[in-house]
Coordinates of C-alpha atoms in Angstrom, one line a residue:
M250 CA -34.9 44.7 -9.3
S251 CA -37.5 46.6 -10.8
N252 CA -36.7 48.6 -14.2
E253 CA -38.0 51.7 -12.4
M254 CA -35.5 53.6 -10.0
S255 CA -37.4 53.4 -6.7
P256 CA -36.9 57.1 -4.9
I257 CA -34.1 55.7 -2.4
D258 CA -32.3 54.2 -5.5
K259 CA -32.7 57.6 -7.3
A260 CA -31.4 59.6 -4.2
K261 CA -28.4 57.4 -4.2
F262 CA -27.7 57.7 -7.9
V263 CA -27.7 61.5 -8.3
A264 CA -25.6 61.7 -5.1
A265 CA -23.2 59.2 -6.4
K266 CA -23.2 61.4 -10.0
Q267 CA -22.8 64.8 -8.4
A268 CA -19.7 63.3 -6.4
T269 CA -18.1 62.5 -9.9
E270 CA -18.0 65.8 -10.5
Y271 CA -14.7 66.3 -8.3
V272 CA -13.0 63.7 -10.0
T273 CA -10.7 64.5 -12.5
S274 CA -8.1 62.1 -14.8
G275 CA -5.1 61.8 -13.2
M276 CA -6.4 61.4 -9.5
K277 CA -5.8 58.8 -6.8
V278 CA -9.4 58.1 -5.6
G279 CA -10.5 56.4 -2.4
L280 CA -13.5 54.0 -3.2
G281 CA -15.9 53.5 -0.4
T282 CA -18.0 50.3 1.1
G283 CA -21.5 50.0 0.9
S284 CA -24.5 50.1 -1.6
T285 CA -24.5 54.3 -2.0
A286 CA -20.4 53.7 -2.8
A287 CA -21.6 50.8 -5.2
W288 CA -23.3 53.6 -7.6
L289 CA -20.1 55.7 -7.2
V290 CA -17.9 52.8 -8.3
Q291 CA -20.4 52.3 -11.4
C292 CA -20.6 56.1 -12.5
L293 CA -17.1 56.3 -12.4
G294 CA -16.4 53.1 -14.2
E295 CA -18.8 54.5 -17.1
M296 CA -16.7 57.6 -17.3
V297 CA -13.4 55.2 -17.5
R298 CA -15.1 53.3 -20.3
E299 CA -16.9 56.3 -22.0
E300 CA -15.6 59.4 -21.8
G301 CA -11.5 58.2 -21.1
L302 CA -11.6 59.5 -17.3
R303 CA -8.2 58.1 -15.9
I304 CA -8.0 57.6 -12.3
K305 CA -6.5 55.0 -9.8
G306 CA -8.8 53.7 -7.6
V307 CA -8.0 52.5 -3.8
P308 CA -10.9 50.3 -2.5
T309 CA -12.1 50.1 1.0
S310 CA -13.0 46.3 1.0
T311 CA -12.7 43.0 -1.1
R312 CA -16.4 43.7 -2.2
T313 CA -15.4 47.3 -3.8
A314 CA -12.5 46.1 -5.2
K315 CA -14.1 43.3 -7.0
L316 CA -16.6 46.0 -8.6
A317 CA -14.2 48.6 -9.3
R318 CA -11.9 45.9 -11.5
E319 CA -15.6 44.9 -13.3
V320 CA -16.0 48.2 -14.1
G321 CA -12.8 49.0 -15.5
I322 CA -11.2 50.9 -12.5
E323 CA -7.3 50.4 -12.3
V324 CA -7.1 49.6 -9.0
I325 CA -4.1 49.9 -6.8
T326 CA -2.9 49.5 -2.9
L327 CA -2.9 52.2 -0.6
D328 CA 0.7 51.3 -0.1
E329 CA 1.2 52.1 -4.2
A330 CA -0.8 55.1 -3.6
K331 CA 1.2 56.3 -0.8
W332 CA -1.9 59.2 -0.7
L333 CA -5.0 60.0 -2.1
D334 CA -6.2 63.1 -3.9
L335 CA -9.7 62.5 -2.7
T336 CA -12.1 59.4 -1.1
I337 CA -15.6 59.2 -1.6
D338 CA -17.7 57.0 0.3
G339 CA -21.2 56.8 1.9
T340 CA -22.2 56.7 5.8
D341 CA -24.7 55.6 8.0
E342 CA -25.1 58.7 9.9
Y343 CA -24.3 62.2 9.6
D344 CA -24.7 65.2 11.9
A345 CA -24.7 68.9 11.0
N346 CA -20.9 69.3 11.8
L347 CA -20.2 66.2 9.4
Q348 CA -19.4 63.8 11.8
L349 CA -20.0 60.2 10.9
I350 CA -20.6 56.9 11.9
K351 CA -19.7 54.1 9.6
G352 CA -19.1 50.6 9.5
G353 CA -23.0 49.2 8.9
G354 CA -20.8 47.1 6.4
G355 CA -18.2 46.1 8.2
A356 CA -15.2 47.8 6.6
H357 CA -14.8 50.9 8.5
L358 CA -11.5 50.1 9.6
Q359 CA -10.1 50.2 6.0
E360 CA -12.6 53.1 5.5
K361 CA -10.9 55.2 8.2
V362 CA -7.3 54.5 6.9
V363 CA -8.4 55.5 3.5
A364 CA -10.1 58.7 4.5
T365 CA -7.6 59.9 6.8
A366 CA -4.7 59.4 3.7
S367 CA -6.5 61.6 1.4
D368 CA -7.0 65.4 1.2
R369 CA -10.2 65.5 0.9
M370 CA -13.4 63.1 2.0
I371 CA -16.3 63.4 0.5
V372 CA -19.6 61.4 1.8
I373 CA -22.6 60.6 -0.6
A374 CA -25.9 59.7 1.2
D375 CA -29.7 60.0 1.2
A376 CA -31.8 62.3 3.5
S377 CA -32.3 59.7 6.1
K378 CA -28.8 59.4 7.2
K379 CA -28.9 63.1 8.9
V380 CA -29.0 62.8 12.6
E381 CA -29.4 65.6 15.1
T382 CA -27.4 63.7 17.3
L383 CA -24.9 60.5 16.5
G384 CA -25.9 57.1 17.9
A385 CA -29.3 56.2 16.4
F386 CA -27.1 53.6 14.1
P387 CA -25.2 51.1 16.5
L388 CA -21.7 51.9 16.8
P389 CA -18.9 49.5 15.2
V390 CA -16.0 48.6 16.7
E391 CA -13.8 46.0 15.1
V392 CA -12.1 43.8 17.9
I393 CA -9.5 41.0 17.7
P394 CA -10.7 37.5 18.2
F395 CA -8.4 36.8 20.6
G396 CA -10.1 37.3 24.0
M397 CA -12.9 38.8 22.5
Q398 CA -15.8 38.4 25.5
T399 CA -13.0 40.1 27.9
T400 CA -13.0 43.1 25.3
K401 CA -16.5 43.2 25.2
A402 CA -16.6 43.6 28.9
L403 CA -14.3 46.4 29.2
I404 CA -16.0 47.8 26.4
E405 CA -19.3 47.5 28.5
E406 CA -17.6 49.2 31.9
T407 CA -16.2 51.7 29.6
L408 CA -19.9 52.6 28.4
A409 CA -21.4 53.1 31.8
G410 CA -19.3 56.1 32.3
M411 CA -20.0 57.6 29.1
D412 CA -22.4 60.2 27.6
V413 CA -24.6 58.0 26.0
L414 CA -28.2 56.8 26.5
G415 CA -28.2 53.1 25.8
Q416 CA -25.1 50.5 26.8
E417 CA -26.1 47.3 24.8
V418 CA -23.3 45.3 23.1
T419 CA -23.6 42.9 20.6
Q420 CA -21.7 40.6 18.6
R421 CA -22.3 40.9 14.9
Q422 CA -23.2 37.6 13.0
A423 CA -23.2 36.4 9.6
G424 CA -26.4 34.2 9.4
D425 CA -25.4 31.6 12.4
D426 CA -21.6 32.3 12.5
P427 CA -20.0 35.6 13.8
F428 CA -18.9 38.1 11.0
V429 CA -15.7 38.5 10.2
T430 CA -13.9 41.5 8.7
D431 CA -11.5 41.3 5.9
E432 CA -8.6 41.6 8.4
G433 CA -10.1 38.6 10.2
N434 CA -11.5 40.7 13.3
F435 CA -15.0 40.5 14.7
I436 CA -17.1 43.3 15.2
L437 CA -19.4 44.5 18.4
D438 CA -22.0 46.6 17.9
L439 CA -22.8 49.4 20.5
H440 CA -26.5 50.4 20.7
L441 CA -26.0 53.5 22.3
K442 CA -29.1 55.7 21.0
R443 CA -27.1 58.9 21.5
I444 CA -23.8 60.0 21.8
G445 CA -23.5 63.2 23.7
A446 CA -19.6 63.3 23.5
P447 CA -18.3 61.7 20.4
Q448 CA -14.5 62.6 20.9
T449 CA -14.6 61.4 24.3
L450 CA -16.1 58.1 23.8
S451 CA -13.7 57.3 20.6
L452 CA -10.8 57.9 22.4
A453 CA -11.6 55.8 25.2
L454 CA -12.8 53.1 23.1
N455 CA -9.6 53.0 21.1
Q456 CA -7.5 52.7 24.3
I457 CA -9.2 49.4 25.3
P458 CA -6.8 46.3 24.6
G459 CA -8.1 44.2 21.9
V460 CA -10.0 47.1 20.1
V461 CA -8.7 48.0 16.8
E462 CA -10.5 50.7 15.6
N463 CA -14.4 52.3 16.3
G464 CA -16.7 53.7 13.5
L465 CA -16.9 57.3 14.6
F466 CA -15.2 59.2 12.0
L467 CA -14.8 62.6 13.6
D468 CA -13.2 65.7 12.0
I469 CA -12.4 63.7 8.7
C470 CA -15.3 64.5 6.3
D471 CA -15.3 67.7 4.4
T472 CA -18.5 67.7 2.3
V473 CA -21.8 65.7 2.3
I474 CA -23.6 65.3 -1.0
V475 CA -27.2 64.2 0.0
G476 CA -29.5 62.6 -2.7
H477 CA -33.2 63.1 -2.7
G478 CA -35.7 60.7 -4.2
D479 CA -37.2 63.5 -6.4
G480 CA -33.7 64.2 -7.9
R481 CA -32.4 66.8 -6.3
V482 CA -29.2 67.1 -4.6
T483 CA -28.1 69.3 -1.6
V484 CA -24.0 69.5 -1.3
R485 CA -23.3 70.7 2.2
D486 CA -19.5 71.8 2.7
L487 CA -17.8 72.8 6.0
S488 CA -16.3 75.9 4.1
D489 CA -20.0 76.7 3.3
D490 CA -22.3 77.7 6.0
G491 CA -25.4 77.6 3.9
G492 CA -24.8 74.7 1.3
A493 CA -25.8 74.5 -2.1
E494 CA -28.4 72.8 -3.8
I495 CA -28.1 71.3 -7.7
H496 CA -30.7 69.5 -9.5
F497 CA -30.3 66.8 -11.6
N498 CA -32.8 65.3 -14.0
V499 CA -32.9 61.4 -13.5
L500 CA -35.1 59.1 -16.0
D501 CA -38.0 57.7 -14.3
D502 CA -38.6 54.5 -16.3
T503 CA -34.7 53.5 -16.4
N504 CA -32.8 51.7 -13.9
I505 CA -29.4 52.0 -15.5
F506 CA -27.6 49.8 -13.0
A507 CA -30.4 47.6 -12.3
D508 CA -27.9 45.0 -11.5
L509 CA -26.8 46.8 -8.2
N510 CA -28.4 45.0 -4.8
D511 CA -28.8 47.1 -1.6

């Protein structure tokens, strides 16, 4: 990675940096998975080491847990935490009502469990994640390995009666092998193009035997923090009809987290 921040890296960084303003000592914080969430973990780790921030982090994947420990954040399980003050995570898509599609990194099951066990969920993203209607990003559905082809056929049958534009279902791969989640399950990606009734679709998918959880995060997110390549940050909160715009100054000649990979 270049020593100079790319616009997309800068957008992710300023969104993550703004999100740290919601974190105070003593909190139990859900830590998301993905490239944008990794910037957050790095920022929080810096605050732990240099400012004495005291938090307990509940990671949503083994990858996030490893990074959190490396930067000095105390890691606990959700069972140990019982309930969280806040979860901060990235997203693959969000709409004007702060409904989300997540799971591009294959961790949406743990992410949804952690987010719903929190007083508040904040999403950090770059501007490209905003959509008019959910569905451009393939919707991940975690399924158990047993009878996976049967589950896939049932999903395809269900999609035929849904308000969607596409109905293609593919199994996610990791190279030549099936992608396997932290729970040992597979992921089916639903290429729907547009989801007209997310609530109806989510309920229908989760009623199919073999389905563990889908990547629709509905009525879970409270705030979206959007970073821009020029260093601007836009904060959109469900309690604020207008949204607030905050500016950060980010050094152009230094990538302070140059070891992070997308």
